[in-house]
Short mmCIF file of C-alpha atoms and ligand atoms in Angstrom, two decimals:
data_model
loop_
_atom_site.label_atom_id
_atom_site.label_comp_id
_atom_site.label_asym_id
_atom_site.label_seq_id
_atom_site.Cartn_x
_atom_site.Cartn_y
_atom_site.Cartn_z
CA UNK A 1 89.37 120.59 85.14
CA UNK A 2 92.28 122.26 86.80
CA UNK A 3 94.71 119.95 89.36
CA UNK A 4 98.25 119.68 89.51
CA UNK A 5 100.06 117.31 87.82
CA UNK A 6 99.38 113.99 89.51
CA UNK A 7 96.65 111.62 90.09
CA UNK A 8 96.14 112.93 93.84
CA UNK A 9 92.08 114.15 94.29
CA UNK A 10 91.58 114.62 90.65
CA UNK A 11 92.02 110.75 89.40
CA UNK A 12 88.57 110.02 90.55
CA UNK A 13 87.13 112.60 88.46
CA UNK A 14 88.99 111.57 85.46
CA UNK A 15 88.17 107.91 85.71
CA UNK A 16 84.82 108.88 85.75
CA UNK A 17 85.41 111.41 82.57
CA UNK A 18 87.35 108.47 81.08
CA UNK A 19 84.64 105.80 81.42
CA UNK A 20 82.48 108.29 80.48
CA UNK A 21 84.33 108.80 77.25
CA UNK A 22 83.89 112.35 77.76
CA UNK A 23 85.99 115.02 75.95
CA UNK A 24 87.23 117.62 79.03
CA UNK A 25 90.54 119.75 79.14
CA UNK A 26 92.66 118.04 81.83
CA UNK A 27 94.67 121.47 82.91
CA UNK A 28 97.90 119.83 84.85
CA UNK A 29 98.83 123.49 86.99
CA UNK A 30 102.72 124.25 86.98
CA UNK A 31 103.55 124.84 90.81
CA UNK A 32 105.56 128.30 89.92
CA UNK A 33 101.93 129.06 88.15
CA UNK A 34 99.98 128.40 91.46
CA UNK A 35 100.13 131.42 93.46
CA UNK A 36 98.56 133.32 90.97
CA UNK A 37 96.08 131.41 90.21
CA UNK A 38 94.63 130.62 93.48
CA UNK A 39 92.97 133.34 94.53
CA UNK A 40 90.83 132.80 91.20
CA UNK A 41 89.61 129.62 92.62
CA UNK A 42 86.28 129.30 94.18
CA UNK A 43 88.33 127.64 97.46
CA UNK A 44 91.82 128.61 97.18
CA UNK A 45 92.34 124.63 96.51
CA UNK A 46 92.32 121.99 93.57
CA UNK A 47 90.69 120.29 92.05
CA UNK A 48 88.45 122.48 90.63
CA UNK A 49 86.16 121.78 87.36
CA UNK A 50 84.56 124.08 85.15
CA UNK A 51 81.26 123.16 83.69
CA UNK A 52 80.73 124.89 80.43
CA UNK A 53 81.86 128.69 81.76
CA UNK A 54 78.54 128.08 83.47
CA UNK A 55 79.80 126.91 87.29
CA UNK A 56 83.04 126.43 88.82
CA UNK A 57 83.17 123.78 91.46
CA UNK A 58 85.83 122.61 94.18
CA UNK A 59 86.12 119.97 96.23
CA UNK A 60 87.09 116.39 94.66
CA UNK A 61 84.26 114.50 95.69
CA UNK A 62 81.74 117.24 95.16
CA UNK A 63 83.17 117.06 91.72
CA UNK A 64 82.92 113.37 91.15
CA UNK A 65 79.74 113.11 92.62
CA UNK A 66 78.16 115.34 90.18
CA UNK A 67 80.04 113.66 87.24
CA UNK A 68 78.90 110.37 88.75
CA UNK A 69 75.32 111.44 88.63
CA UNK A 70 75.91 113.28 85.23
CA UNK A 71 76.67 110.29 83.85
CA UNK A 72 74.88 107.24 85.05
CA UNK A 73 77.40 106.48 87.81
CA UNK A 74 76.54 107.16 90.80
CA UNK A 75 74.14 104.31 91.79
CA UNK A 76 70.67 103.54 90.27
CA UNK A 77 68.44 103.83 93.77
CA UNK A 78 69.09 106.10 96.69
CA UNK A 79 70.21 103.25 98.46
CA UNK A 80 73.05 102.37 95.82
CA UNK A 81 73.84 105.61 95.86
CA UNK A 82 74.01 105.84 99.82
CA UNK A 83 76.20 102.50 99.34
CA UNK A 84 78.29 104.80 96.41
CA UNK A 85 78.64 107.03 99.31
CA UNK A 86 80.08 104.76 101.71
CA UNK A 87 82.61 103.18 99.46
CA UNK A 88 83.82 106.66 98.47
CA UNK A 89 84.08 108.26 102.31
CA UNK A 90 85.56 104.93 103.30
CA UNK A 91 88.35 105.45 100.31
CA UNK A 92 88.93 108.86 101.78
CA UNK A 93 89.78 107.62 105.14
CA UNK A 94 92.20 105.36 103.50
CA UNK A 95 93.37 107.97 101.29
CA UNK A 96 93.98 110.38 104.66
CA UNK A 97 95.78 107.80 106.82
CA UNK A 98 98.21 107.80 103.68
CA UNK A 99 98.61 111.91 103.57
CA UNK A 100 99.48 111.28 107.17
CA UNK A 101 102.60 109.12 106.11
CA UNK A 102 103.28 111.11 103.46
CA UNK A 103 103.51 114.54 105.64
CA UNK A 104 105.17 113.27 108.57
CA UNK A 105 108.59 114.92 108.50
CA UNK A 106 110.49 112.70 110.53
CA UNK A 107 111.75 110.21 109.25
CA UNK A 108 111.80 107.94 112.34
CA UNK A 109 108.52 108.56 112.83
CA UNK A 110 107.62 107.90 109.17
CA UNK A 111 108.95 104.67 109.00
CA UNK A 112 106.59 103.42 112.00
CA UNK A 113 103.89 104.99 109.94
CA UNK A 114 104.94 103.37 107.23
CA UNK A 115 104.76 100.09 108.62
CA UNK A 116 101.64 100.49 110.30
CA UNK A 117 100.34 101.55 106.98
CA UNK A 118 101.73 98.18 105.32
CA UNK A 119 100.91 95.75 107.80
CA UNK A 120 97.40 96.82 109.58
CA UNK A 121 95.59 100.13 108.06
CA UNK A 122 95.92 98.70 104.03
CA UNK A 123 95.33 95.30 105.10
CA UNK A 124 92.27 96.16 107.31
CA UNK A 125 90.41 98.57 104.04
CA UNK A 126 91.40 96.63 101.48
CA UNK A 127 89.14 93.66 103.76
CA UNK A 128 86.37 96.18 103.62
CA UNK A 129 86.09 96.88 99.93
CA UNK A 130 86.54 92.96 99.78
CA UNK A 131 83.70 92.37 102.02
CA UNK A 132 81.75 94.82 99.60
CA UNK A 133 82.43 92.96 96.90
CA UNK A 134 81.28 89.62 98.41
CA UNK A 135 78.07 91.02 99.76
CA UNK A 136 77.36 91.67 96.04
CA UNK A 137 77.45 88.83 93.13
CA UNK A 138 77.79 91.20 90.11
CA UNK A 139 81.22 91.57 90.58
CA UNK A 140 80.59 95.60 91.35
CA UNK A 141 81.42 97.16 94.19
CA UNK A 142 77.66 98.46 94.35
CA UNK A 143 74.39 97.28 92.11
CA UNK A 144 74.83 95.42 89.02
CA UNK A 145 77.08 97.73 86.99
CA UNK A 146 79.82 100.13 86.77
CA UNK A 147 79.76 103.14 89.40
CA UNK A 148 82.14 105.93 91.13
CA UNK A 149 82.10 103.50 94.10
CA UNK A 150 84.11 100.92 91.86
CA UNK A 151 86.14 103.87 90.62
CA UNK A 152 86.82 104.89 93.81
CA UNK A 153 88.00 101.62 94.93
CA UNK A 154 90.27 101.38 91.96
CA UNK A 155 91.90 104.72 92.34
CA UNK A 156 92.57 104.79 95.98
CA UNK A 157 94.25 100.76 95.86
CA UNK A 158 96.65 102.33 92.69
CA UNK A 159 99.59 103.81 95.61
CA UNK A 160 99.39 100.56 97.77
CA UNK A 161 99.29 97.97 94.94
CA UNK A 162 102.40 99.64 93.92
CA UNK A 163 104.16 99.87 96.59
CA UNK A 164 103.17 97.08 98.27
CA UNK A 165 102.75 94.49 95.22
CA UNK A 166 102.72 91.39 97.54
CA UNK A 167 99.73 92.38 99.06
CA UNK A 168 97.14 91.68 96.41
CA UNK A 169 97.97 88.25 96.95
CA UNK A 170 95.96 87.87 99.81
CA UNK A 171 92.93 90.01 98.59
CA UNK A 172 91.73 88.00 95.47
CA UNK A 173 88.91 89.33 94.94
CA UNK A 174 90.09 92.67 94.81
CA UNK A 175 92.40 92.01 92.18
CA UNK A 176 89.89 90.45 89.79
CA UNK A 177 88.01 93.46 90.74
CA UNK A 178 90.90 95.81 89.60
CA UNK A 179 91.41 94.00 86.28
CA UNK A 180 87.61 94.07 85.89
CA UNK A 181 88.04 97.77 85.65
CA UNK A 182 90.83 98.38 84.01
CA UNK A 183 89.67 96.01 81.27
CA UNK A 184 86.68 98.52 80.53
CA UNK A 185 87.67 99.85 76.79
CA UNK A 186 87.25 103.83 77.72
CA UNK A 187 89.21 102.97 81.44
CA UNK A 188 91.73 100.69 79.61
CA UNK A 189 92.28 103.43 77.11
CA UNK A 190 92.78 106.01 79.61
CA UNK A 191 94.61 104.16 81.78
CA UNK A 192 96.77 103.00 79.13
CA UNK A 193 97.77 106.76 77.79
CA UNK A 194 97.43 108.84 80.73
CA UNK A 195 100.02 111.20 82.49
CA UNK A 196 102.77 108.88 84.58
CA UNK A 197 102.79 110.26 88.00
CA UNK A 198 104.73 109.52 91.51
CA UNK A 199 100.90 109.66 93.38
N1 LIG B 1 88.86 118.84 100.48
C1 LIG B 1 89.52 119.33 99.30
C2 LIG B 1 91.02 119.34 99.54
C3 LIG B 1 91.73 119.97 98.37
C4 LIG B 1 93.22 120.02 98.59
O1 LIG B 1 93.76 119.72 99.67
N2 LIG B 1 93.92 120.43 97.53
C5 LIG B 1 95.34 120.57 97.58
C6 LIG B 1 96.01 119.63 96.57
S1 LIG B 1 95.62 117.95 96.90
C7 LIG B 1 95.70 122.00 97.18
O2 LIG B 1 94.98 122.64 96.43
N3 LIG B 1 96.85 122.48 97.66
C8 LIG B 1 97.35 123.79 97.32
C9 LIG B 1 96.94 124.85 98.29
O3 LIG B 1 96.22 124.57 99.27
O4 LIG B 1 97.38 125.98 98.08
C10 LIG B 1 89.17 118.43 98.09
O5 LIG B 1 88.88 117.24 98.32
O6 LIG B 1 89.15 118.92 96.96
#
């Protein structure tokens, strides 16, 4: 799998690789080595994984999708998987109003966004994945195991629960939630020896 070197749209797919315990070459791309290599991409964009020199696929959730279903993860009915889906578009729209902060230039403006961020937008998804959880007693986001929805989940809370450590407090749930995954040998081990990156 080719991204560049942070956890960004790729961490989903590796969670999934990780809990997997599947062997894959994690190919961290040097920014000065971009511009050559984009026009060899299927989309001009990363992520992109390469299945076997069989298939080359972009797009980060078209990726973890397949993995997800490649592996067992994705939901064990069309419904779970429908509910899979959910969790993961609702992660995105957390994950966008973040790229918002993160690209506003100035810095005025950024620090309303910030703030707004902090205090209402986290707040109000990290309710929602908490709601999930309590509609379902195994502990899982979806069904009665693992899936990409509790991956999801896990990767997209990593930026906020760092920067905003206080938070958690209020979400209980979600935290026993995040140690529930993290405590999964393969995720633990992965989590445990993988790249340190700023997001
Ligand atoms: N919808 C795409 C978005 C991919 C995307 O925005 N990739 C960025 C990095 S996060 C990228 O490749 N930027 C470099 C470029 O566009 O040249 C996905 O989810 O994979």
């Amino acid at each position: 799998m080719w991204y560049f070197d942070f956890r960004g749209r790729a961490e989903i797919s590796r969670l999934l690789l990780a809990a997997a315990g599947v062997q894959y070459a994690d190919d961290r791309i040097k920014r000065e080595d971009w511009p050559a290599l984009k026009p060899k991409t299927p989309q001009g964009q990363l992520p992109i994984l390469t299945i076997y020199d069989t298939a080359t696929l972009p797009q980060s959730l078209a990726i973890a999708r397949f993995l997800a279903r490649e592996f067992g993860l994705s939901g064990k009915t069309n419904l779970e998987q429908a509910q899979c889906d959910v969790i993961v578009q609702t992660t995105e729209d957390l994950r966008a109003e973040w790229v918002k902060v993160f690209r506003e230039p100035d810095e005025t403006k950024k620090a309303e966004l910030q703030k707004k961020l902090v205090e209402e937008i986290v707040p109000k998804f990290w309710k929602i994945f908490q709601d999930t959880l309590s509609s379902n007693s195994s502990g899982y986001m979806v069904g009665d195991g693992l899936t990409l929805g509790d991956l999801a989940v896990y990767d997209v809370m990593e930026i906020h629960t760092r920067d905003y450590p206080d938070l958690i407090k209020n979400f209980p749930q979600l935290q026993t939630h995040r140690q529930k995954v993290a405590s999964i040998p393969n995720v633990k081990r992965y989590l445990e020896n993988r790249p340190v990156t700023l997001f």
